[in-house]
Amino acid sequence: MNTKKQIAIIGLGYVGLPLAIEFAKKHQVIGFDTNESRVAELNKLEDRTHEANLDDLQAVFSEAEVGLTLSVNLADLAACTVYIVTVPTPIDHLKRPDLQPLLSASKMLGIVLKVGDIVIYESTVYPGCTEEDCVPVLEKISGLKYNIDFFCGYSPERINPGDKINTLTKIKKVTSGSTTAIAEEIDQLYASIITAGTHLAPSIKVAEASKAIENAQRDVNISFVNELALIFDRMGIDTADVLAAAATKWNFLNYKPGLVGGHCIGVDPYYLAHKSEALGYKPEVILSGRRVNDNMGMFVANKVIKMLVARNKAINGSKALILGFAFKENCPDTRNTKVIDIYRELKSFSMHVDVHDPWANADEVKAEYNIQMIENNRFEHYDLVILAVAHRQFLEIDYGGFRKKGAIIFDTKSFIDRDLTDARL
């Protein structure tokens, strides 16, 4: 295998940017994105995702024989021989897979695809999607034949947004290819940057399925403890206390209850379920877990409404503060955040609701959710404060001050001292 490649990374988001930086340390890389403002920001060493090591980014920009250049011009990709697709794969409002970004990227690559090129997909999909949905598009646009003129691979992304310990190179990478030789070549390519090692799957479909089930498994496990939280709430006992006691057994899986959003756990199970139903089997466990997790925001909102009523507080016109809007702690990613469910339910009761998140991009939240977030120096009197995300900055807030003014404090993450709260999930 030629050890030095010309690689194009398609999509410079949470997955694509770290990948482009690592490959650019050993190969010539073009990072491509259709978002001109995103490319302009990165060229100025600004990263709104906070996923990139900016020192590394600056270093690969200045490399000569290898290194990274960024582009919004499709023609710049023509000299590349390996194309890695890292575009989003969301769900629509009916919770069905939305392959539009993936298919659009495939159409675009079909224009520049040449004999001998390799297209690798990292976007999360259902088993079979690469060869059944993407390859026909590549063939149609390029006029080339799959596994004769060009080849494909699949290597599921395992980026954990906000995690500065388990970073790209430290997480074992699953690889696969459309022929035995191409699979080996793809595996060696990733092995050149992944210090944790690689796992070569026997087929593209197996690699796709492995990604689908790793997130579905976590989703089901969280749904179990979320259901426990619903049960223990009716019993009047603290879920965290129960879990702490149960965790003393050596083989207990100590998951925590909470809101399950984001672009992986809250989305991927629907891709697996979609493919399963298309084959005539309706998955019971996967979808039941999704229903439990999707309803947790509604449960939190109705729980705090009942607490306000119990204190004889008027609901209409009362003030609430939601702390956190990202889908997880210490991360700016608001994709598929379930905090929005709490917000909308409280608003439906004609409450005044403020949202504060020191990580989330205020302009993006306004554009996507029509919520104008507030700064922490604008905190005022509130009847209700909900800690929705466990950002480290929230440990510094004076919750006692809120309580002295009569606010109910609800902690969805069991994050702060329980003596500072009125209830927690």
XYZ file of C-alpha atoms in Angstrom:
425
model
C 0.000 0.000 0.000
C 1.188 3.502 -0.788
C 1.715 4.848 2.741
C 1.043 8.476 1.828
C -2.451 9.293 0.591
C -4.340 12.283 -0.738
C -7.443 12.255 1.453
C -10.614 14.332 1.344
C -12.716 14.639 4.499
C -16.305 15.553 3.572
C -17.912 17.461 6.444
C -15.973 19.383 9.092
C -18.189 18.981 12.131
C -17.728 17.097 15.399
C -16.476 14.009 13.539
C -14.802 15.327 10.413
C -12.582 18.023 11.890
C -10.676 15.857 14.430
C -10.317 13.191 11.737
C -8.921 15.696 9.235
C -6.378 16.975 11.748
C -5.094 13.506 12.649
C -4.817 12.299 9.061
C -3.108 15.570 8.079
C -0.223 14.737 10.397
C 0.729 11.882 8.039
C -1.064 12.511 4.752
C -2.140 15.293 2.410
C -5.688 16.171 3.445
C -8.357 18.482 2.080
C -11.121 19.255 4.544
C -14.290 20.039 2.607
C -17.499 21.627 3.852
C -20.341 23.357 2.031
C -20.683 25.821 4.929
C -18.469 28.731 3.922
C -18.633 30.397 7.331
C -17.473 27.171 9.000
C -14.422 26.976 6.720
C -13.677 30.672 7.265
C -13.801 30.237 11.049
C -11.479 27.239 10.971
C -8.991 29.089 8.783
C -8.908 31.689 11.566
C -8.359 28.885 14.131
C -11.865 29.249 15.555
C -13.835 26.073 16.309
C -17.394 26.407 17.577
C -17.554 22.681 18.386
C -14.567 22.869 20.772
C -13.526 19.432 19.486
C -10.310 20.450 17.737
C -6.939 20.887 19.377
C -6.197 24.334 17.968
C -2.431 23.910 18.353
C -2.632 20.759 16.251
C -4.857 22.530 13.733
C -2.360 25.357 13.357
C 0.489 22.851 13.019
C -1.121 20.865 10.186
C -1.986 24.083 8.363
C 1.736 24.840 8.137
C 2.916 21.378 7.043
C 4.497 21.092 3.597
C 4.607 17.521 2.249
C 1.618 16.489 4.345
C -0.878 18.756 6.129
C -4.381 20.174 5.866
C -6.056 22.645 3.544
C -9.728 23.603 3.749
C -12.068 24.206 0.849
C -15.640 24.787 -0.250
C -14.721 24.173 -3.895
C -15.567 20.710 -5.217
C -12.921 20.968 -7.945
C -10.221 20.988 -5.251
C -11.069 17.361 -4.453
C -10.316 16.034 -7.925
C -6.745 14.941 -7.106
C -7.751 12.988 -3.983
C -7.844 9.203 -4.031
C -9.598 8.523 -0.705
C -12.838 10.256 0.270
C -14.141 9.978 3.841
C -17.745 11.068 4.396
C -18.614 12.405 7.860
C -21.890 14.229 7.242
C -24.823 14.098 9.714
C -27.475 11.382 9.491
C -30.459 12.783 11.425
C -34.052 11.666 11.747
C -37.084 13.579 10.503
C -40.107 14.749 12.502
C -41.620 11.268 12.196
C -38.409 9.735 13.572
C -37.512 8.190 10.237
C -33.926 8.177 8.897
C -33.110 11.297 6.897
C -30.467 10.262 4.368
C -30.530 13.534 2.449
C -27.125 14.821 3.676
C -25.556 11.410 2.994
C -27.052 11.064 -0.478
C -26.167 14.669 -1.354
C -22.552 14.002 -0.379
C -22.595 10.831 -2.510
C -23.953 12.745 -5.512
C -21.248 15.347 -5.090
C -18.486 12.740 -4.870
C -19.827 10.992 -7.954
C -18.792 14.070 -9.931
C -15.105 13.798 -8.966
C -14.830 10.012 -8.545
C -12.076 8.336 -10.620
C -10.930 4.816 -11.381
C -9.175 3.346 -8.343
C -10.698 5.755 -5.806
C -12.018 4.661 -2.404
C -15.047 6.178 -0.662
C -15.293 5.524 3.087
C -18.430 6.368 5.047
C -18.293 7.186 8.763
C -21.815 8.552 9.161
C -24.073 6.372 11.306
C -26.490 4.364 9.152
C -28.532 1.172 9.237
C -26.942 -2.090 8.050
C -26.890 -2.185 4.260
C -27.160 1.557 3.696
C -23.677 2.054 2.209
C -24.080 -0.538 -0.522
C -27.841 -0.312 -1.029
C -28.338 3.465 -0.904
C -25.002 5.237 -1.405
C -23.198 3.018 -3.932
C -25.980 3.254 -6.570
C -25.737 7.048 -6.374
C -21.957 6.939 -6.812
C -22.329 4.603 -9.798
C -25.073 6.656 -11.446
C -23.300 10.023 -11.178
C -19.775 8.797 -11.941
C -20.601 6.238 -14.606
C -18.153 3.886 -12.872
C -18.720 0.332 -11.634
C -18.570 -0.622 -7.961
C -15.724 -2.981 -7.008
C -14.383 -2.754 -10.561
C -13.619 0.941 -11.024
C -14.027 2.249 -7.472
C -14.357 0.798 -3.989
C -16.044 1.592 -0.691
C -15.545 1.107 3.005
C -17.308 1.826 6.243
C -15.679 2.833 9.534
C -18.187 4.051 12.116
C -17.295 7.237 13.948
C -16.810 6.959 17.686
C -16.348 10.596 18.601
C -17.651 11.443 22.084
C -18.365 15.210 22.038
C -16.865 17.059 24.989
C -14.670 14.124 26.048
C -11.026 15.240 26.208
C -9.796 11.878 27.520
C -11.301 9.350 25.117
C -10.283 11.212 21.979
C -10.202 9.976 18.372
C -6.838 8.233 18.405
C -7.470 6.586 21.781
C -10.667 4.780 20.764
C -10.397 1.485 18.879
C -11.667 1.879 15.316
C -13.862 -0.588 13.458
C -12.992 -0.775 9.747
C -14.323 -2.603 6.693
C -14.043 -2.614 2.920
C -15.902 -3.792 -0.153
C -13.192 -6.336 -1.119
C -10.627 -8.200 0.950
C -7.756 -6.144 -0.435
C -9.551 -2.822 0.006
C -10.587 -3.761 3.548
C -6.926 -4.359 4.412
C -5.920 -1.074 2.812
C -8.576 0.860 4.722
C -7.626 -0.858 7.955
C -3.966 0.081 7.490
C -4.950 3.647 6.671
C -6.785 4.065 9.965
C -4.114 2.146 11.850
C -1.673 4.868 10.803
C -3.434 7.333 13.144
C -5.392 5.264 15.692
C -3.018 4.386 18.536
C -5.700 2.263 20.249
C -5.716 -0.096 17.283
C -8.316 -1.203 14.757
C -10.813 -4.040 14.365
C -11.319 -5.239 10.798
C -14.930 -6.364 10.412
C -15.698 -9.125 7.874
C -18.044 -6.912 5.840
C -19.362 -3.392 5.470
C -22.774 -4.510 6.715
C -21.273 -5.960 9.910
C -19.422 -2.693 10.572
C -22.626 -0.706 10.025
C -24.535 -2.997 12.387
C -21.871 -2.708 15.076
C -22.340 1.059 15.217
C -26.107 0.761 15.322
C -26.150 -1.673 18.237
C -23.510 -0.002 20.419
C -25.696 3.076 20.777
C -28.965 1.124 20.889
C -27.558 -0.929 23.765
C -26.700 2.192 25.754
C -30.115 3.667 24.977
C -31.905 0.584 26.315
C -29.777 0.540 29.477
C -30.515 4.195 30.182
C -34.211 3.653 29.505
C -34.220 0.969 32.204
C -32.896 3.330 34.882
C -35.182 6.094 33.605
C -38.131 3.771 34.095
C -36.823 2.984 37.567
C -36.746 6.726 38.272
C -40.408 6.969 37.275
C -41.261 4.074 39.605
C -39.187 5.279 42.544
C -40.645 8.774 42.217
C -44.056 7.280 42.978
C -42.565 5.412 45.923
C -40.957 8.539 47.339
C -37.425 7.127 47.352
C -34.293 8.591 45.783
C -33.139 6.814 42.606
C -29.495 7.789 43.179
C -29.610 6.122 46.601
C -31.017 2.941 45.106
C -28.393 2.854 42.342
C -25.579 3.476 44.830
C -26.732 0.500 46.883
C -27.186 -1.769 43.857
C -23.775 -0.768 42.457
C -22.068 -2.528 45.374
C -22.648 -5.794 43.441
C -19.655 -6.505 41.183
C -21.623 -7.065 37.959
C -24.200 -4.273 38.286
C -24.166 -1.839 35.328
C -24.305 1.560 36.968
C -26.177 3.737 34.471
C -27.739 7.037 35.545
C -31.204 8.385 34.693
C -31.532 11.543 32.657
C -32.413 13.189 29.355
C -31.208 11.198 26.352
C -30.592 13.444 23.356
C -27.748 14.120 20.986
C -26.895 12.894 17.529
C -26.055 9.303 18.522
C -27.966 7.623 21.346
C -31.148 9.572 20.718
C -31.076 8.917 16.952
C -29.238 5.706 16.039
C -31.793 3.232 17.465
C -34.365 4.606 15.011
C -32.049 3.686 12.119
C -31.782 0.098 13.327
C -35.525 -0.080 13.965
C -36.248 1.315 10.488
C -34.232 -1.412 8.796
C -35.710 -4.095 11.038
C -39.282 -3.030 10.250
C -38.465 -2.916 6.522
C -37.525 -6.585 6.849
C -40.790 -7.433 8.601
C -39.791 -7.446 12.258
C -40.897 -4.739 14.659
C -38.298 -4.481 17.440
C -39.975 -4.360 20.839
C -37.110 -3.707 23.264
C -35.395 -1.015 21.170
C -38.570 0.988 20.542
C -39.898 0.637 24.079
C -36.614 2.021 25.376
C -36.888 4.929 22.956
C -40.407 5.715 24.159
C -39.292 5.838 27.781
C -36.320 8.076 27.042
C -38.250 10.367 24.707
C -40.798 11.028 27.460
C -38.362 12.021 30.210
C -38.467 15.731 29.394
C -42.244 15.684 29.700
C -41.979 13.842 33.017
C -39.586 16.451 34.449
C -41.795 19.328 33.348
C -44.962 17.834 34.804
C -43.149 16.878 38.010
C -42.060 20.465 38.678
C -45.500 21.809 37.755
C -46.990 19.577 40.457
C -44.372 20.843 42.918
C -45.379 24.442 42.163
C -49.038 23.568 42.668
C -48.225 21.889 45.995
C -46.692 25.181 47.163
C -49.784 27.098 46.080
C -47.820 29.009 43.441
C -49.686 30.317 40.438
C -48.502 28.513 37.316
C -49.627 31.078 34.760
C -46.982 33.810 34.683
C -44.563 32.147 37.105
C -40.851 32.303 36.239
C -38.579 29.357 35.546
C -34.866 29.114 34.825
C -33.477 26.130 32.908
C -29.743 25.644 33.411
C -28.240 23.969 30.370
C -29.469 23.426 26.824
C -26.774 21.262 25.231
C -27.554 17.557 24.985
C -24.731 16.693 27.426
C -22.368 18.285 29.913
C -19.342 20.425 29.018
C -20.191 20.395 25.314
C -21.798 22.974 22.984
C -23.735 20.413 20.912
C -27.481 21.107 20.985
C -28.505 18.649 18.258
C -31.575 16.688 19.323
C -31.409 18.127 22.836
C -34.237 16.914 25.047
C -34.091 20.033 27.174
C -36.351 21.573 24.545
C -39.133 19.210 25.693
C -38.986 20.663 29.215
C -38.948 24.201 27.839
C -41.935 23.712 25.548
C -44.024 21.965 28.179
C -43.441 24.740 30.720
C -44.258 27.351 28.088
C -47.515 25.533 27.343
C -48.565 26.398 30.922
C -47.965 30.106 30.141
C -44.846 30.240 32.268
C -42.004 32.669 31.637
C -38.962 30.482 30.948
C -35.330 31.616 30.758
C -32.550 29.371 29.467
C -28.878 29.724 30.316
C -26.043 27.643 28.872
C -22.406 28.810 28.961
C -21.421 26.253 26.304
C -24.161 26.412 23.676
C -23.914 28.911 20.816
C -26.611 31.525 21.411
C -27.060 32.305 17.712
C -27.506 28.629 16.844
C -30.034 28.114 19.647
C -31.974 31.151 18.463
C -31.938 30.013 14.843
C -32.793 26.378 15.513
C -35.149 26.615 18.516
C -36.217 30.280 18.585
C -34.946 30.671 22.149
C -33.002 33.739 23.218
C -30.706 32.506 25.953
C -29.695 34.737 28.851
C -26.325 35.400 30.446
C -25.720 34.450 34.091
C -25.479 38.103 35.129
C -29.157 38.414 34.203
C -30.351 35.908 36.791
C -33.310 37.319 38.713
C -36.086 36.044 40.948
C -37.415 32.646 39.881
C -40.162 30.389 41.152
C -38.431 27.368 39.665
C -34.855 26.425 38.724
C -34.194 23.232 36.748
C -30.636 21.940 36.462
C -30.948 20.161 33.111
C -27.288 19.696 32.110
C -24.315 19.047 34.398
C -21.958 21.708 33.034
C -19.050 22.226 35.434
C -19.804 25.963 35.602
C -23.106 25.164 37.294
C -21.294 24.026 40.428
C -20.451 27.683 41.048
C -24.047 28.926 41.103
C -25.573 30.098 44.383
C -28.520 27.716 44.608
C -29.020 28.647 48.238
C -29.702 32.193 47.116
C -32.418 30.974 44.749
C -34.018 28.916 47.529
C -33.986 31.816 49.984
C -36.099 33.705 47.473
C -38.583 30.849 47.339
C -37.453 28.990 44.210
C -37.960 25.268 43.801
C -34.707 23.586 42.706
C -34.977 20.410 40.609
C -31.787 18.550 39.655
C -32.218 16.195 36.688
C -28.614 14.969 36.948
C -28.145 14.486 40.724
C -25.237 16.853 40.125
C -25.305 19.277 43.033
C -25.525 18.642 46.776
C -28.963 17.185 47.477
C -29.343 19.618 50.408
C -29.515 22.398 47.815
C -32.372 20.765 45.939
C -36.057 20.155 46.500
C -36.065 17.085 44.288
C -33.902 15.282 41.766
C -34.268 12.671 39.069
